[in-house]
PDB file of C-alpha atoms and ligand atoms in Angstrom:
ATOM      1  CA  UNK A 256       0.000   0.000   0.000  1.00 50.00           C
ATOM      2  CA  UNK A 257       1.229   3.564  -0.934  1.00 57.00           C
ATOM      3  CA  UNK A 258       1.248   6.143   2.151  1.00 53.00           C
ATOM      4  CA  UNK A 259       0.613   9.462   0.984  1.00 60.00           C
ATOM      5  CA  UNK A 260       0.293  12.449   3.514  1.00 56.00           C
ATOM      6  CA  UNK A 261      -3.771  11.957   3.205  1.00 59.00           C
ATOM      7  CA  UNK A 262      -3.474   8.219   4.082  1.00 57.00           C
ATOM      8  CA  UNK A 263      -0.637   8.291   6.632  1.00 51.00           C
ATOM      9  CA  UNK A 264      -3.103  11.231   8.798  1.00 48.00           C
ATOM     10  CA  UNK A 265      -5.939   9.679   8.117  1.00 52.00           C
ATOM     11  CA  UNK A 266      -4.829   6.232   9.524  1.00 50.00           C
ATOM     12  CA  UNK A 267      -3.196   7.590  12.706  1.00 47.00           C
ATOM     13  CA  UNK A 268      -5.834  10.034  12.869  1.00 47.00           C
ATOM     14  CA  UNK A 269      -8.513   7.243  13.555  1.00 51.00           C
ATOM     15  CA  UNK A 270      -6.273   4.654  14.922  1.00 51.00           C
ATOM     16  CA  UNK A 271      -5.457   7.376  17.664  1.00 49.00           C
ATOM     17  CA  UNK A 272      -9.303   7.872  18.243  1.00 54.00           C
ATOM     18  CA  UNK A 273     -10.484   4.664  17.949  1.00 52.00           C
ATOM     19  CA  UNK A 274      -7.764   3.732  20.336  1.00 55.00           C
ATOM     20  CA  UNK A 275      -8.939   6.451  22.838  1.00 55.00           C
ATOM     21  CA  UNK A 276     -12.296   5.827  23.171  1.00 55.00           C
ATOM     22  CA  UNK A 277     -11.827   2.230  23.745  1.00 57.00           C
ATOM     23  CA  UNK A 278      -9.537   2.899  27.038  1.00 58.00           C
ATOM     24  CA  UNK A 279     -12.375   5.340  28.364  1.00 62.00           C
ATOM     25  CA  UNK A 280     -14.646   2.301  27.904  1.00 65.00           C
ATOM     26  CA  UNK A 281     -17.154   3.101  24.579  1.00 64.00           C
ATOM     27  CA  UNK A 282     -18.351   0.392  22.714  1.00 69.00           C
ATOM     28  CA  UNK A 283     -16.799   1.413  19.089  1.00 70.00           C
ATOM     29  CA  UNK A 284     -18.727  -1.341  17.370  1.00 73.00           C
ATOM     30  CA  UNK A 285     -21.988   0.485  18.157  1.00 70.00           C
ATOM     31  CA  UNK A 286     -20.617   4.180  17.510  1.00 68.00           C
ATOM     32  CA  UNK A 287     -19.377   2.860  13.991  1.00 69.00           C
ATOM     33  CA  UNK A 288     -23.140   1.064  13.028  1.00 68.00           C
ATOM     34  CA  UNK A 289     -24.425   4.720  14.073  1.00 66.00           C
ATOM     35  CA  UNK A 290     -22.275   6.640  12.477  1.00 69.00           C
ATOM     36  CA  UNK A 291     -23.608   8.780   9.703  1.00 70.00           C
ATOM     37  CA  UNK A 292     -21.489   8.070   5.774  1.00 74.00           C
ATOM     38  CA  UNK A 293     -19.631  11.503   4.616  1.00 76.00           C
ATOM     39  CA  UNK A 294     -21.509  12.965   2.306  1.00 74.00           C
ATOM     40  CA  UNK A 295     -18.846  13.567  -0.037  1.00 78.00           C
ATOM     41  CA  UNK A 296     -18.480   9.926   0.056  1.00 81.00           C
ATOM     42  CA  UNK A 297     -18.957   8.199  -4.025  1.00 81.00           C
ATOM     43  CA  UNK A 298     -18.784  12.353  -4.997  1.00 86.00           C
ATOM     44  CA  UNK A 299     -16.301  13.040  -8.067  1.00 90.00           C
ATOM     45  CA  UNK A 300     -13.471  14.817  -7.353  1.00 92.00           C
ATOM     46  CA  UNK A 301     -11.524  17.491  -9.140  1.00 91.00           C
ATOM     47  CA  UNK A 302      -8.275  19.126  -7.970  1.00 93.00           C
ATOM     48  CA  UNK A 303      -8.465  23.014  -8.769  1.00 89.00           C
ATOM     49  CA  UNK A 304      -6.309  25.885  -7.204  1.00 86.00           C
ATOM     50  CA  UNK A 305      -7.948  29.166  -4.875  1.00 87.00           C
ATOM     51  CA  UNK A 306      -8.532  31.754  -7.491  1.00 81.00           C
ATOM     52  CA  UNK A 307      -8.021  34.556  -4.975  1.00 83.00           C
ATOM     53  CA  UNK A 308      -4.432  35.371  -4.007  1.00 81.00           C
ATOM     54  CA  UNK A 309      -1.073  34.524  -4.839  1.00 76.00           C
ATOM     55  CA  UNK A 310      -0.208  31.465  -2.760  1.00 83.00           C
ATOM     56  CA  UNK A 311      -2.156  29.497  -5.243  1.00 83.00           C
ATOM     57  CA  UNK A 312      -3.361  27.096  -2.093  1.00 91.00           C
ATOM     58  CA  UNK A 313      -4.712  23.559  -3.510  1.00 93.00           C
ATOM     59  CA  UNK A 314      -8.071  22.647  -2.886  1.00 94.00           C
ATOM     60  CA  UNK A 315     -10.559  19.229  -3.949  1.00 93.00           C
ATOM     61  CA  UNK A 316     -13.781  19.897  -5.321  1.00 90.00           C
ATOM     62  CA  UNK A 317     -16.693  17.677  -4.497  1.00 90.00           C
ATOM     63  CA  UNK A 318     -19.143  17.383  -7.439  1.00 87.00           C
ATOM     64  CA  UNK A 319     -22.277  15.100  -7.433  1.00 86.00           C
ATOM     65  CA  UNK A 320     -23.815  13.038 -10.233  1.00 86.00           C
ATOM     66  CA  UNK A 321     -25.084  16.296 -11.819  1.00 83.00           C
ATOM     67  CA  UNK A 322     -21.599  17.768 -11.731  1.00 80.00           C
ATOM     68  CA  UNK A 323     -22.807  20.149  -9.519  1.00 81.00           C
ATOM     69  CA  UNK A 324     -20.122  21.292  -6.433  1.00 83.00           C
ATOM     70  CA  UNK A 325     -21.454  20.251  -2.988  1.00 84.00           C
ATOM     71  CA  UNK A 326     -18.449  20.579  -0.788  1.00 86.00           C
ATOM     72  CA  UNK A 327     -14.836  22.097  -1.071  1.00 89.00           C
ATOM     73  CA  UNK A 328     -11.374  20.862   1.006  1.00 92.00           C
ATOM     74  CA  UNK A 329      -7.928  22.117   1.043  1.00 95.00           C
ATOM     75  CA  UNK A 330      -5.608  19.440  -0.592  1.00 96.00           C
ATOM     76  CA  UNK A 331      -3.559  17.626   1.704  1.00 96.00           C
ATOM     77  CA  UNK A 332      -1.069  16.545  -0.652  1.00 95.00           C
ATOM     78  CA  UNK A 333      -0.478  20.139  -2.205  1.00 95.00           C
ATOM     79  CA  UNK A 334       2.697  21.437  -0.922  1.00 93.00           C
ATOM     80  CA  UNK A 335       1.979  25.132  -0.613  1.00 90.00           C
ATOM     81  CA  UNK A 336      -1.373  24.668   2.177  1.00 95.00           C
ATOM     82  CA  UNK A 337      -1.012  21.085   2.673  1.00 96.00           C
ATOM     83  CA  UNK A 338      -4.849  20.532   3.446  1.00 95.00           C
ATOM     84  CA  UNK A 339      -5.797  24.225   5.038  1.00 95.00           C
ATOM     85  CA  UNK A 340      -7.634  27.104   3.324  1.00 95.00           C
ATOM     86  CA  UNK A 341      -8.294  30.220   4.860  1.00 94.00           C
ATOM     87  CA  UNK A 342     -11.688  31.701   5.300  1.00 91.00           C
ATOM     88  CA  UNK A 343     -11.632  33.421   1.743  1.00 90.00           C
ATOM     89  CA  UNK A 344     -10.006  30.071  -0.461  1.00 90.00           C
ATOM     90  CA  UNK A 345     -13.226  28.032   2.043  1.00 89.00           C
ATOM     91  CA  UNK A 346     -15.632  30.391   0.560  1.00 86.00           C
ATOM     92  CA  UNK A 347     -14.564  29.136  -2.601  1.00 82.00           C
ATOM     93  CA  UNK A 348     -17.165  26.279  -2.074  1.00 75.00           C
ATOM     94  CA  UNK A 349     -20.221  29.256  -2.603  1.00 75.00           C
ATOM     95  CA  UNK A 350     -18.797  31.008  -5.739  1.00 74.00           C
ATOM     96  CA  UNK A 351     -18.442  27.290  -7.171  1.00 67.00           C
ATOM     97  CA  UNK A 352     -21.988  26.325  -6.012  1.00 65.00           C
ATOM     98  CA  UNK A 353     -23.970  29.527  -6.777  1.00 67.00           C
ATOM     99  CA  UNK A 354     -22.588  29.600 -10.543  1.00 67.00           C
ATOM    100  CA  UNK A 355     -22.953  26.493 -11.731  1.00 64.00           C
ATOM    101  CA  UNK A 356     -24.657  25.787 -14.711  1.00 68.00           C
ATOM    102  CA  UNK A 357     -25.047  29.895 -14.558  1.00 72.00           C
ATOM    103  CA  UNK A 358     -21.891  30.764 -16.040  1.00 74.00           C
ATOM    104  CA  UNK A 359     -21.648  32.118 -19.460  1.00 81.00           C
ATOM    105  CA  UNK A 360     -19.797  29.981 -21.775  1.00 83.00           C
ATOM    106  CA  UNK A 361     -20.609  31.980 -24.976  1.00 90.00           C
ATOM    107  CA  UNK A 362     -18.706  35.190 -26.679  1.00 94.00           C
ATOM    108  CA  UNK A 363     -20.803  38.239 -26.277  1.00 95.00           C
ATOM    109  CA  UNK A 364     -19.298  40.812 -28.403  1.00 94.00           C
ATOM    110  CA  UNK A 365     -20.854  44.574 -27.982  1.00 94.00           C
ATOM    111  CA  UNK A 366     -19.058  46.648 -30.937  1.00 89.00           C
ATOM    112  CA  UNK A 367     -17.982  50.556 -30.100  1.00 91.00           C
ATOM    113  CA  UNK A 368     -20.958  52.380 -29.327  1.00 94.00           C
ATOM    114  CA  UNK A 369     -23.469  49.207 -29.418  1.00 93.00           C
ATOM    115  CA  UNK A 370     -26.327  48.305 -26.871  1.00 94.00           C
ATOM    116  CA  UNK A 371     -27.154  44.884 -27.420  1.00 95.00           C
ATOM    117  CA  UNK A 372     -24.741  41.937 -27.634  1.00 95.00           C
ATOM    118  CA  UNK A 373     -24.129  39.332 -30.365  1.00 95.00           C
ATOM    119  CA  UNK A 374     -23.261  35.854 -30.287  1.00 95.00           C
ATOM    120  CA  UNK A 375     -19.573  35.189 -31.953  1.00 95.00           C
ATOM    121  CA  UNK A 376     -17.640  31.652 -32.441  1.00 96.00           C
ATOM    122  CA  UNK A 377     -14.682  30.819 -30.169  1.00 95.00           C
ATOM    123  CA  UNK A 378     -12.507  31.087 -33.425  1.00 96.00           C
ATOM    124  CA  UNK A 379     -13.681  34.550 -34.798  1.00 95.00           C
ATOM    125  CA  UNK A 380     -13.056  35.889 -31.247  1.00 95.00           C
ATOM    126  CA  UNK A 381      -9.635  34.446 -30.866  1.00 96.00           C
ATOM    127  CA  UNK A 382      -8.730  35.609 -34.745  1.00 97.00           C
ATOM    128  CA  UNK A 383      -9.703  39.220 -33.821  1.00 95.00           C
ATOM    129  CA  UNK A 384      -8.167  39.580 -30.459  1.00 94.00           C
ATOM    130  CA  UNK A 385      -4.819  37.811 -32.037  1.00 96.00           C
ATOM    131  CA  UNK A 386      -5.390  40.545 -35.338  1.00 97.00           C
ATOM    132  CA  UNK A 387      -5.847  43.584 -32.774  1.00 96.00           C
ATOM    133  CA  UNK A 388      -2.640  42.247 -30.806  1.00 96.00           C
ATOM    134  CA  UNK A 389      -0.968  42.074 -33.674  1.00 96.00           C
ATOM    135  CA  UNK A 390      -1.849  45.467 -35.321  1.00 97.00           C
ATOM    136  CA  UNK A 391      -1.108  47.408 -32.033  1.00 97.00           C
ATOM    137  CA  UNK A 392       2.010  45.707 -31.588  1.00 97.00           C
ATOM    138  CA  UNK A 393       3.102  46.580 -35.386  1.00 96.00           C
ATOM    139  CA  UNK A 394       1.696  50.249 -35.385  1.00 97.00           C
ATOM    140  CA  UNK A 395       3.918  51.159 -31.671  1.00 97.00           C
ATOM    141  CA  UNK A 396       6.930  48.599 -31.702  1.00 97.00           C
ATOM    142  CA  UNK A 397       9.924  50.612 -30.701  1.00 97.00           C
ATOM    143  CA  UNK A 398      13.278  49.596 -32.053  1.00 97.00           C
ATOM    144  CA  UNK A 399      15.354  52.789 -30.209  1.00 97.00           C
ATOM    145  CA  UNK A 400      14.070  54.918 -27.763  1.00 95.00           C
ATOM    146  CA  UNK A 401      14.925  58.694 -27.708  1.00 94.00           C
ATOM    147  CA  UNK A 402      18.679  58.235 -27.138  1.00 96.00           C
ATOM    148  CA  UNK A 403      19.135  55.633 -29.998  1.00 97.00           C
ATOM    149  CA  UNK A 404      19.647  52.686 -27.676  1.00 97.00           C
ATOM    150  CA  UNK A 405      17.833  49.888 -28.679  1.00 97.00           C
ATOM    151  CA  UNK A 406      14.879  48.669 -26.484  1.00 97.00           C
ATOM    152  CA  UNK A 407      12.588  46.611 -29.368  1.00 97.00           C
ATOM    153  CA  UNK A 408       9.424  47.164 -26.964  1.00 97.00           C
ATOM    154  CA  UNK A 409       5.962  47.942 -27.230  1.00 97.00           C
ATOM    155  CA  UNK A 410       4.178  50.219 -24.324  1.00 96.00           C
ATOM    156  CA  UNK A 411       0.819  50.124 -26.109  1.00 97.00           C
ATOM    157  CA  UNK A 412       0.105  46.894 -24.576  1.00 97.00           C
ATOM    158  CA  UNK A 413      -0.040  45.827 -21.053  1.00 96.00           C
ATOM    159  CA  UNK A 414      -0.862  42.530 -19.935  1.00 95.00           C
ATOM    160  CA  UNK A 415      -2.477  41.520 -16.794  1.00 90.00           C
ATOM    161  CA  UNK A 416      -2.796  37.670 -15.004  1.00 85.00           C
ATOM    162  CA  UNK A 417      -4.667  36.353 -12.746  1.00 79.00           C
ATOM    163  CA  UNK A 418      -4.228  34.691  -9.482  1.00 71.00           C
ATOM    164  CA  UNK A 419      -5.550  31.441 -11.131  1.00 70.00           C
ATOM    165  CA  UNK A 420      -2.922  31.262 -13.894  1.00 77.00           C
ATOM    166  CA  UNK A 421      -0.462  28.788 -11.901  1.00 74.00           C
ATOM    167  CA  UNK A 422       3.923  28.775 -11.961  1.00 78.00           C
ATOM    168  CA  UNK A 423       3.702  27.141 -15.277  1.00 85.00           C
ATOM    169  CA  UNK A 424       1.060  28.880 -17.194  1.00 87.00           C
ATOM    170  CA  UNK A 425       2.480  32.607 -15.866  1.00 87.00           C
ATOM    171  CA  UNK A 426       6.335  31.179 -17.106  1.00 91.00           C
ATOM    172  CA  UNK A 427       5.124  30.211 -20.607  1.00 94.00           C
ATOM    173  CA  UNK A 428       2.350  33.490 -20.950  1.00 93.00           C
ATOM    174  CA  UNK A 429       5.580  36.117 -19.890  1.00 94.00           C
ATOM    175  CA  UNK A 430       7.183  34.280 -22.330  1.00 96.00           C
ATOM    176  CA  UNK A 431       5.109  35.106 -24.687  1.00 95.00           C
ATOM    177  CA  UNK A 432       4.510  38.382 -24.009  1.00 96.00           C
ATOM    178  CA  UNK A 433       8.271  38.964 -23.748  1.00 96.00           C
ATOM    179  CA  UNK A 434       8.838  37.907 -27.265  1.00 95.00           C
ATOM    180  CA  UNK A 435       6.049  40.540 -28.795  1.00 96.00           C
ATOM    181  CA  UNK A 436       8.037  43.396 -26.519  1.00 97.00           C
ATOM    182  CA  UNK A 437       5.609  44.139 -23.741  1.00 97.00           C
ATOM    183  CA  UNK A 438       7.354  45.577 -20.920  1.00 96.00           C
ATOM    184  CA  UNK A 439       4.083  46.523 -18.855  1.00 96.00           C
ATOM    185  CA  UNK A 440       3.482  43.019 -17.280  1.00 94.00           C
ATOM    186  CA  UNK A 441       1.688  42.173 -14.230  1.00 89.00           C
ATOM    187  CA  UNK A 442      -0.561  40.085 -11.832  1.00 82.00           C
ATOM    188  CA  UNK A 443      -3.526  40.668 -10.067  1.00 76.00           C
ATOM    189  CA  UNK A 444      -1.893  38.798  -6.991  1.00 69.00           C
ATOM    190  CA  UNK A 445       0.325  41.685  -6.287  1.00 68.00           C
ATOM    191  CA  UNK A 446      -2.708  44.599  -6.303  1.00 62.00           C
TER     192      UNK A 446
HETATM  193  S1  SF4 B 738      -6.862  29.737   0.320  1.00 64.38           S
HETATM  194 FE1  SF4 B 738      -6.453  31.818   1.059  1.00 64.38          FE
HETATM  195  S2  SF4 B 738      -4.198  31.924   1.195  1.00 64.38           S
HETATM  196 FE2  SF4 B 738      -4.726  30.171  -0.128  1.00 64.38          FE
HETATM  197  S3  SF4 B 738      -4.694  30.995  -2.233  1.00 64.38           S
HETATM  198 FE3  SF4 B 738      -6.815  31.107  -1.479  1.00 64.38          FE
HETATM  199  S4  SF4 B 738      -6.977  33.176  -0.656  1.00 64.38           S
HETATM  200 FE4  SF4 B 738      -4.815  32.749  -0.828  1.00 64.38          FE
END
């Protein structure tokens, strides 16, 4: 049998119990015929990271048959929290629970100066977001600045992640900004 962290606490969590209440005399055969199943019990699970603030804490998402969220834990096994949330990554649970099946998975688009908004594709969004990045980036790249060194930036672009984006994802996306010439890079963890 393979110990992880979750297994090892588990085990000498009960054992330690189990082992207490039988020295003060309770009859653990009873308790356990009593005892009530976790309801996250046969739930799927899905291993997501707190959206909120920069220590990117782990947490396990309970989901029932409908795939809708019914309970949220820290992850034991994730090495920045190992198993704890604070108040704001527990509240998690509620922003997963209130919008499911409520979130919008369409593109809106509302053009300059429109009211109402239309329905676009994935791929004719993506093509005119990549078109506008690229036009900006063509019309204000800077080879020299005002004292002829050369810089090769662009300053009409800023880019801004989010707390969500983990290690990996912010590595390749500077990356990638970094090669079109953006200097004005940033997170929202550090606002
Ligand atoms: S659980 Fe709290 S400390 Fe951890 S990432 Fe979320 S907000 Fe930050």
């Amino acid at each position: 049998m393979k110990f992880t962290r979750r297994s090892f606490l588990k085990l000498t969590g009960a054992s330690v119990a189990t082992t207490a209440l039988i020295e003060f005399g309770y009859n653990m055969a009873a308790v356990a015929a009593e005892a009530e199943e976790l309801r996250t019990v046969g739930t799927n699970t899905a291993y997501t990271i707190c959206p909120y603030c920069s220590c990117g804490c782990g947490a396990i998402i309970y989901s029932d048959e409908h795939g809708h969220p019914i309970a949220i834990d820290g992850d034991p096994d994730h090495p920045t929290n190992l198993g704890s949330l604070c108040s704001k990554g527990a509240s998690m649970f509620q922003v997963a629970a209130d919008s499911a099946g409520k979130r919008n998975t369409k593109v809106l688009y509302r053009g300059p100066g429109g009211c109402e908004w239309e329905e676009r594709s994935w791929d004719d969004a993506i093509t005119d977001i990549a078109r506008k990045i690229k036009d900006t980036r063509d019309k204000y790249f800077m080879e020299k600045d005002a004292d002829g060194n050369i810089v090769n930036r662009v300053e009409a672009i800023a880019s801004l992640g989010g707390a969500a984006v983990n290690n990996e994802e912010c590595y390749l996306w500077v990356k990638a900004m970094r090669t079109l010439g953006l200097v004005y890079i940033d997170h929202q963890a550090r606002i």
